[in-house]
Amino acid sequence: MDWWHDALDYWAKAFGVGWTLVEWPPSHTDVPRFGWCQSEDGWLLRLDEGRAIRFLDWNAPEQVRSALAWTLRQLAQAHRSGSERPVGQAYRSCREMTFAELTVAVARADNRDDRRDWGALMQKKFPGYFVAIEWTARHANHERQLEEDADIARHVTEAVLGSGWHEFEAGGPSLLVFLSNDDLAAIECDGAASTSTCAQPFPQLLAVAEQLAAAVRAEAFVDARVWVSMPVMGLHRISSALASLQLTARMGERHNRTYGVFGDDPGLYLVSVVDALQWNVLQAMLTARAVQPLTEWPEGWRELTAAMLKANLNASEAARSIYVHRNTLLARIERLHEASGFDVRRGEDAIALYLAACSTPQQVASS
């Protein structure tokens, strides 16, 4: 019997109303989970992506319908908490770890001694990925607002990821889901140039993470971020994958990113593990040849460096990526060369400029 059945029966008997389980009409995709819509045959309460409860000949006031939706929402949350607690607890533990502790946890990749019962995850097909959708709560102490934001995030996640994902209780303004590689392959890439690009998991993960973060921001009007873990190859890799998810989130937050996939930018990890004293020496080395101090380098030099690196030091490709003429880009490269002593067209110099771009106090690891 489904988790909602008994509670719904009590409500129906109390109000003397009949109900039936039906398919959710595809014409009402904008209604979130536990939201209501009125059809020709009566009120519909959305249970999940594909199912709804239809109430026959029931004209209940809005307050009563809201109370029923609230009851089922709380039961759903309790159901998730009970059945998915091991995964959620493990991820919450990762949130409490220092950067150094997360590093150790990720390095312990083959943890075959971990015999924990991972609940529903033990029935999933591997490989797969953990995805964390996080947002800044508008009213931190308003439980109803937090749940409404979570419902919107779930609705958006269904729209972007389809029906293959599985949610685990993470706590706070966030969702933690698992997506198998097979389900990832079934997702259409947003604006992808070719099918062959989508067939490779990593670029598709980046595209999906970016799309999901943008969609949650647009629908929920919150500051949303999306992080993706390392591949989960089996049950023995769950702990390290959860640690990699939090490590990716920690690095992304330090560098003001809104989405990230573990392994997307290994340089971020290197600059995150350098302590304050080492940063002082590194900054001194980076500015030793400069004519001007780093704070006075030409405006936009970080954007220029990132564009050149992503374009494999191809000036024409870099110019197109930031929407400037090639001659304009070359002039900016020369000005940066004169100020910094580094020519971003050379591989070694581009790496040095990348390190300089990352060398800000808030990006230094505190552990």
Coordinates of C-alpha atoms in Angstrom, one line a residue:
M1 CA 0.0 0.0 0.0
D2 CA 1.3 3.5 -0.9
W3 CA 2.4 5.8 2.0
W4 CA -0.4 8.3 1.2
H5 CA -3.3 5.8 1.0
D6 CA -4.4 5.6 4.7
A7 CA -4.3 9.3 5.3
L8 CA -6.2 10.1 2.2
D9 CA -8.9 7.5 3.1
Y10 CA -9.4 9.2 6.5
W11 CA -9.8 12.6 4.8
A12 CA -12.2 11.3 2.3
K13 CA -14.4 9.6 4.9
A14 CA -14.4 12.7 7.1
F15 CA -15.8 14.8 4.2
G16 CA -17.9 12.1 2.6
V17 CA -16.1 12.4 -0.7
G18 CA -15.0 9.8 -3.2
W19 CA -11.6 9.8 -4.9
T20 CA -9.7 7.9 -7.6
L21 CA -6.1 7.6 -8.7
V22 CA -5.6 8.9 -12.2
E23 CA -2.9 10.0 -14.6
W24 CA -1.7 13.6 -14.3
P25 CA -2.9 15.6 -17.4
P26 CA 0.2 16.6 -19.5
S27 CA -1.5 20.0 -20.2
H28 CA -0.9 21.1 -16.6
T29 CA 2.9 20.8 -16.4
D30 CA 3.2 24.0 -14.4
V31 CA 1.5 22.7 -11.3
P32 CA 4.0 21.6 -8.6
R33 CA 3.8 18.4 -6.5
F34 CA 0.9 18.5 -4.1
G35 CA -0.6 21.4 -6.1
W36 CA -4.2 21.6 -7.1
C37 CA -5.9 22.2 -10.5
Q38 CA -9.6 22.0 -11.4
S39 CA -10.7 19.9 -14.3
E40 CA -14.0 19.1 -15.9
D41 CA -14.4 16.0 -13.7
G42 CA -13.4 17.7 -10.4
W43 CA -10.4 18.8 -8.4
L44 CA -7.0 17.1 -9.1
L45 CA -4.2 16.9 -6.5
R46 CA -0.8 16.1 -8.0
L47 CA 1.0 13.3 -6.2
D48 CA 4.1 13.1 -8.4
E49 CA 5.2 13.6 -12.0
G50 CA 2.7 11.2 -13.5
R51 CA -0.1 10.6 -11.0
A52 CA -2.9 12.6 -9.4
I53 CA -5.9 12.1 -7.0
R54 CA -9.2 13.1 -8.5
F55 CA -12.0 14.1 -6.1
L56 CA -15.5 13.6 -7.3
D57 CA -18.2 16.2 -6.6
W58 CA -16.1 18.0 -4.0
N59 CA -16.2 21.8 -3.8
A60 CA -14.1 22.2 -0.7
P61 CA -12.8 25.7 0.2
E62 CA -9.2 26.6 -0.5
Q63 CA -8.3 26.3 3.2
V64 CA -9.4 22.7 3.3
R65 CA -7.6 21.8 0.1
S66 CA -4.4 23.5 1.4
A67 CA -4.7 21.5 4.7
L68 CA -4.9 18.2 2.8
A69 CA -2.0 19.1 0.6
W70 CA 0.0 20.0 3.7
T71 CA -0.8 16.7 5.3
L72 CA 0.4 14.7 2.3
R73 CA 3.5 16.9 1.9
Q74 CA 4.5 16.1 5.5
L75 CA 3.9 12.4 5.0
A76 CA 6.0 12.5 1.9
Q77 CA 8.8 14.2 3.8
A78 CA 8.6 11.6 6.6
H79 CA 8.6 8.8 4.1
R80 CA 11.7 10.1 2.4
S81 CA 13.4 10.7 5.8
G82 CA 12.7 7.2 7.0
S83 CA 13.6 5.2 3.8
E84 CA 16.6 7.3 2.7
R85 CA 18.1 8.2 6.0
P86 CA 21.5 6.5 5.5
V87 CA 22.4 8.4 2.4
G88 CA 21.1 11.7 3.8
Q89 CA 23.0 11.2 7.1
A90 CA 26.2 10.4 5.3
Y91 CA 26.0 13.6 3.2
R92 CA 25.1 15.8 6.2
S93 CA 28.3 14.4 7.8
C94 CA 30.3 15.5 4.8
R95 CA 28.9 19.0 5.3
E96 CA 30.5 19.0 8.7
M97 CA 34.0 17.9 7.4
T98 CA 36.9 20.3 6.9
F99 CA 38.4 20.6 3.5
A100 CA 41.3 18.3 4.5
E101 CA 38.9 15.7 5.8
L102 CA 36.9 15.7 2.6
T103 CA 40.2 15.2 0.7
V104 CA 40.9 12.1 2.8
A105 CA 37.4 10.8 2.2
V106 CA 37.6 11.2 -1.5
A107 CA 41.0 9.6 -1.7
R108 CA 39.6 6.6 0.1
A109 CA 37.9 5.6 -3.2
D110 CA 37.7 1.8 -2.7
N111 CA 36.0 1.5 0.6
R112 CA 34.9 -2.2 0.5
D113 CA 34.9 -2.4 4.3
D114 CA 31.8 -0.2 4.4
R115 CA 28.9 -2.6 5.0
R116 CA 26.2 0.0 5.6
D117 CA 22.6 -0.6 4.4
W118 CA 22.2 2.3 1.9
G119 CA 18.4 1.7 1.6
A120 CA 16.8 2.3 -1.8
L121 CA 20.2 3.1 -3.3
M122 CA 21.1 -0.6 -3.1
Q123 CA 18.5 -1.3 -5.8
K124 CA 19.8 1.3 -8.2
K125 CA 21.8 0.6 -11.3
F126 CA 25.5 1.8 -11.4
P127 CA 27.4 3.8 -12.5
G128 CA 25.6 6.9 -11.5
Y129 CA 26.0 10.4 -10.0
F130 CA 24.8 12.3 -6.9
V131 CA 23.4 15.7 -7.7
A132 CA 22.9 18.4 -5.0
I133 CA 20.5 21.3 -5.8
E134 CA 21.1 24.0 -3.2
W135 CA 19.5 27.4 -2.8
T136 CA 19.5 30.4 -0.4
A137 CA 16.3 30.3 1.7
R138 CA 14.2 33.5 1.4
H139 CA 12.9 33.0 5.0
A140 CA 15.3 30.8 6.9
N141 CA 12.9 30.1 9.8
H142 CA 9.8 29.7 7.8
E143 CA 9.3 25.9 7.4
R144 CA 6.4 26.2 5.0
Q145 CA 8.4 28.5 2.7
L146 CA 11.3 26.1 2.7
E147 CA 9.0 23.2 1.7
E148 CA 7.4 25.3 -1.0
D149 CA 10.8 26.1 -2.4
A150 CA 11.7 22.4 -2.3
D151 CA 8.5 21.5 -4.1
I152 CA 9.4 24.0 -6.9
A153 CA 12.9 22.6 -7.1
R154 CA 11.5 19.0 -7.4
H155 CA 9.1 20.1 -10.1
V156 CA 12.0 21.7 -12.0
T157 CA 14.2 18.7 -11.5
E158 CA 11.5 16.5 -12.9
A159 CA 11.3 18.7 -16.0
V160 CA 15.1 18.7 -16.6
L161 CA 16.1 15.2 -15.5
G162 CA 12.9 13.3 -16.3
S163 CA 11.6 10.5 -14.1
G164 CA 14.8 8.5 -13.5
W165 CA 16.2 10.4 -10.6
H166 CA 15.7 9.3 -6.9
E167 CA 15.7 11.8 -4.0
F168 CA 17.4 11.4 -0.7
E169 CA 16.8 13.5 2.4
A170 CA 19.5 16.1 2.7
G171 CA 18.1 18.7 5.2
G172 CA 18.0 22.4 4.8
P173 CA 17.3 24.3 1.6
S174 CA 18.6 21.6 -0.7
L175 CA 17.8 18.4 -2.6
L176 CA 20.1 15.4 -2.9
V177 CA 19.3 13.1 -5.8
F178 CA 20.9 10.1 -7.5
L179 CA 20.9 9.8 -11.3
S180 CA 22.1 6.6 -13.1
N181 CA 24.2 6.9 -16.2
D182 CA 21.5 5.2 -18.2
D183 CA 18.9 7.8 -17.1
L184 CA 21.5 10.6 -17.8
A185 CA 21.9 9.3 -21.4
A186 CA 18.1 9.6 -21.9
I187 CA 18.1 13.4 -21.1
E188 CA 18.1 15.7 -24.0
C189 CA 21.0 18.2 -23.9
D190 CA 19.8 21.8 -23.9
G191 CA 21.2 23.4 -27.0
A192 CA 23.7 20.6 -27.7
A193 CA 25.4 20.8 -31.1
S194 CA 25.4 17.1 -31.8
T195 CA 24.3 13.8 -30.5
S196 CA 27.9 12.6 -30.2
T197 CA 28.5 15.4 -27.7
C198 CA 25.6 14.4 -25.6
A199 CA 26.7 10.7 -25.7
Q200 CA 29.7 11.6 -23.5
P201 CA 28.6 11.8 -19.9
F202 CA 31.0 14.6 -18.7
P203 CA 30.0 17.4 -21.1
Q204 CA 26.4 16.4 -20.7
L205 CA 26.6 16.6 -16.9
L206 CA 28.0 20.1 -17.2
A207 CA 25.2 21.1 -19.5
V208 CA 22.5 19.5 -17.3
A209 CA 24.0 21.1 -14.1
E210 CA 24.0 24.6 -15.7
Q211 CA 20.5 24.2 -17.1
L212 CA 19.1 22.9 -13.8
A213 CA 20.7 25.7 -11.7
A214 CA 19.3 28.3 -14.1
A215 CA 15.8 26.7 -14.1
V216 CA 15.6 26.6 -10.3
R217 CA 16.7 30.3 -10.1
A218 CA 14.1 31.3 -12.7
E219 CA 11.2 29.3 -11.2
A220 CA 11.8 29.7 -7.5
F221 CA 13.4 33.2 -7.5
V222 CA 16.2 31.9 -5.3
D223 CA 20.0 31.9 -5.6
A224 CA 20.4 28.3 -6.7
R225 CA 23.5 26.2 -7.2
V226 CA 23.9 22.7 -8.6
W227 CA 26.8 20.3 -7.9
V228 CA 27.6 16.8 -9.3
S229 CA 29.7 14.1 -7.7
M230 CA 32.4 11.8 -9.1
P231 CA 30.9 8.7 -10.8
V232 CA 29.5 6.2 -8.3
M233 CA 30.7 2.9 -9.7
G234 CA 29.2 0.7 -6.9
L235 CA 28.1 0.6 -3.3
H236 CA 31.7 0.6 -2.2
R237 CA 32.2 4.1 -3.7
I238 CA 29.1 5.8 -2.2
S239 CA 31.0 7.4 0.8
S240 CA 33.8 8.8 -1.4
A241 CA 31.2 10.0 -4.0
L242 CA 29.3 11.9 -1.4
A243 CA 32.5 13.5 -0.1
S244 CA 33.4 14.5 -3.7
L245 CA 30.0 16.1 -4.0
Q246 CA 30.6 18.3 -1.0
L247 CA 34.2 19.0 -2.1
T248 CA 32.8 20.2 -5.5
A249 CA 30.3 22.4 -3.7
R250 CA 32.9 23.9 -1.3
M251 CA 35.2 24.8 -4.2
G252 CA 32.4 26.2 -6.3
E253 CA 31.2 28.4 -3.5
R254 CA 34.7 29.7 -2.9
H255 CA 35.0 30.7 -6.5
N256 CA 31.5 32.1 -6.9
R257 CA 30.3 29.5 -9.3
T258 CA 26.7 28.5 -9.7
Y259 CA 27.2 24.9 -10.9
G260 CA 30.1 22.4 -11.1
V261 CA 30.9 18.8 -11.8
F262 CA 33.7 16.9 -9.9
G263 CA 36.8 17.0 -12.1
D264 CA 35.6 19.9 -14.2
D265 CA 38.5 22.1 -13.2
P266 CA 41.3 20.3 -11.2
G267 CA 43.1 23.6 -10.9
L268 CA 40.5 24.8 -8.5
Y269 CA 41.4 22.0 -6.1
L270 CA 45.1 22.8 -6.3
V271 CA 44.6 26.5 -5.5
S272 CA 42.1 25.5 -2.7
V273 CA 44.7 23.4 -0.8
V274 CA 47.4 26.0 -0.7
D275 CA 47.6 27.7 2.7
A276 CA 48.0 31.4 3.4
L277 CA 51.8 31.4 3.7
Q278 CA 52.2 29.5 0.5
W279 CA 49.8 31.9 -1.3
N280 CA 52.0 34.8 -0.2
V281 CA 55.0 33.2 -1.8
L282 CA 53.1 32.3 -4.9
Q283 CA 51.7 35.8 -5.3
A284 CA 55.2 37.2 -4.9
M285 CA 56.4 34.9 -7.7
L286 CA 53.5 35.8 -9.9
T287 CA 54.1 39.5 -9.6
A288 CA 57.9 39.4 -9.6
R289 CA 58.1 40.1 -13.3
A290 CA 55.1 42.5 -13.4
V291 CA 55.4 46.2 -14.2
Q292 CA 52.2 47.0 -12.4
P293 CA 50.8 45.4 -9.2
L294 CA 48.1 42.8 -9.7
T295 CA 45.3 45.1 -8.6
E296 CA 46.2 47.5 -11.5
W297 CA 46.2 44.9 -14.3
P298 CA 43.8 45.8 -17.2
E299 CA 40.1 45.3 -16.4
G300 CA 38.8 42.0 -17.6
W301 CA 42.1 40.1 -17.6
R302 CA 40.5 37.2 -15.6
E303 CA 37.8 36.8 -18.3
L304 CA 40.5 37.0 -21.0
T305 CA 42.6 34.3 -19.4
A306 CA 39.6 32.0 -18.9
A307 CA 38.6 32.5 -22.5
M308 CA 42.0 31.7 -23.8
L309 CA 42.4 28.6 -21.7
K310 CA 38.9 27.3 -22.8
A311 CA 39.9 28.0 -26.4
N312 CA 43.2 26.0 -26.1
L313 CA 45.1 29.3 -26.6
N314 CA 43.4 30.0 -29.9
A315 CA 42.8 33.7 -30.0
S316 CA 40.2 33.6 -32.8
E317 CA 38.1 31.0 -30.8
A318 CA 38.6 33.0 -27.6
A319 CA 37.4 36.2 -29.3
R320 CA 34.2 34.5 -30.5
S321 CA 33.5 33.1 -27.0
I322 CA 33.5 36.6 -25.4
Y323 CA 32.0 38.4 -28.4
V324 CA 34.8 40.7 -29.3
H325 CA 36.8 41.2 -32.6
R326 CA 40.0 39.2 -32.8
N327 CA 42.1 42.4 -33.2
T328 CA 40.4 43.8 -30.0
L329 CA 41.3 40.6 -28.2
L330 CA 44.9 40.8 -29.4
A331 CA 45.2 44.4 -28.2
R332 CA 43.9 43.3 -24.8
I333 CA 46.5 40.5 -24.7
E334 CA 49.3 43.0 -25.4
R335 CA 48.1 45.3 -22.6
L336 CA 48.0 42.5 -20.2
H337 CA 51.5 41.3 -21.3
E338 CA 52.9 44.8 -20.7
A339 CA 51.3 45.1 -17.2
S340 CA 51.9 41.5 -15.9
G341 CA 54.9 40.3 -17.9
F342 CA 52.9 37.2 -18.9
D343 CA 51.7 36.4 -22.5
V344 CA 48.5 34.5 -22.3
R345 CA 49.2 32.9 -25.7
R346 CA 52.0 30.8 -24.2
G347 CA 50.9 27.8 -22.2
E348 CA 53.2 28.3 -19.2
D349 CA 52.1 32.0 -18.9
A350 CA 48.4 31.2 -19.3
I351 CA 48.7 28.8 -16.3
A352 CA 50.5 31.5 -14.3
L353 CA 47.7 33.9 -15.1
Y354 CA 45.1 31.3 -14.1
L355 CA 46.8 30.9 -10.7
A356 CA 46.9 34.7 -10.3
A357 CA 43.2 34.9 -11.0
C358 CA 42.5 32.4 -8.3
S359 CA 44.7 34.0 -5.7
T360 CA 42.2 35.9 -3.5
P361 CA 41.9 35.6 0.3
Q362 CA 38.4 34.0 0.3
Q363 CA 39.7 31.1 -1.8
V364 CA 42.3 30.0 0.7
A365 CA 41.4 26.7 2.4
S366 CA 40.8 27.2 6.2
S367 CA 41.7 23.7 7.2

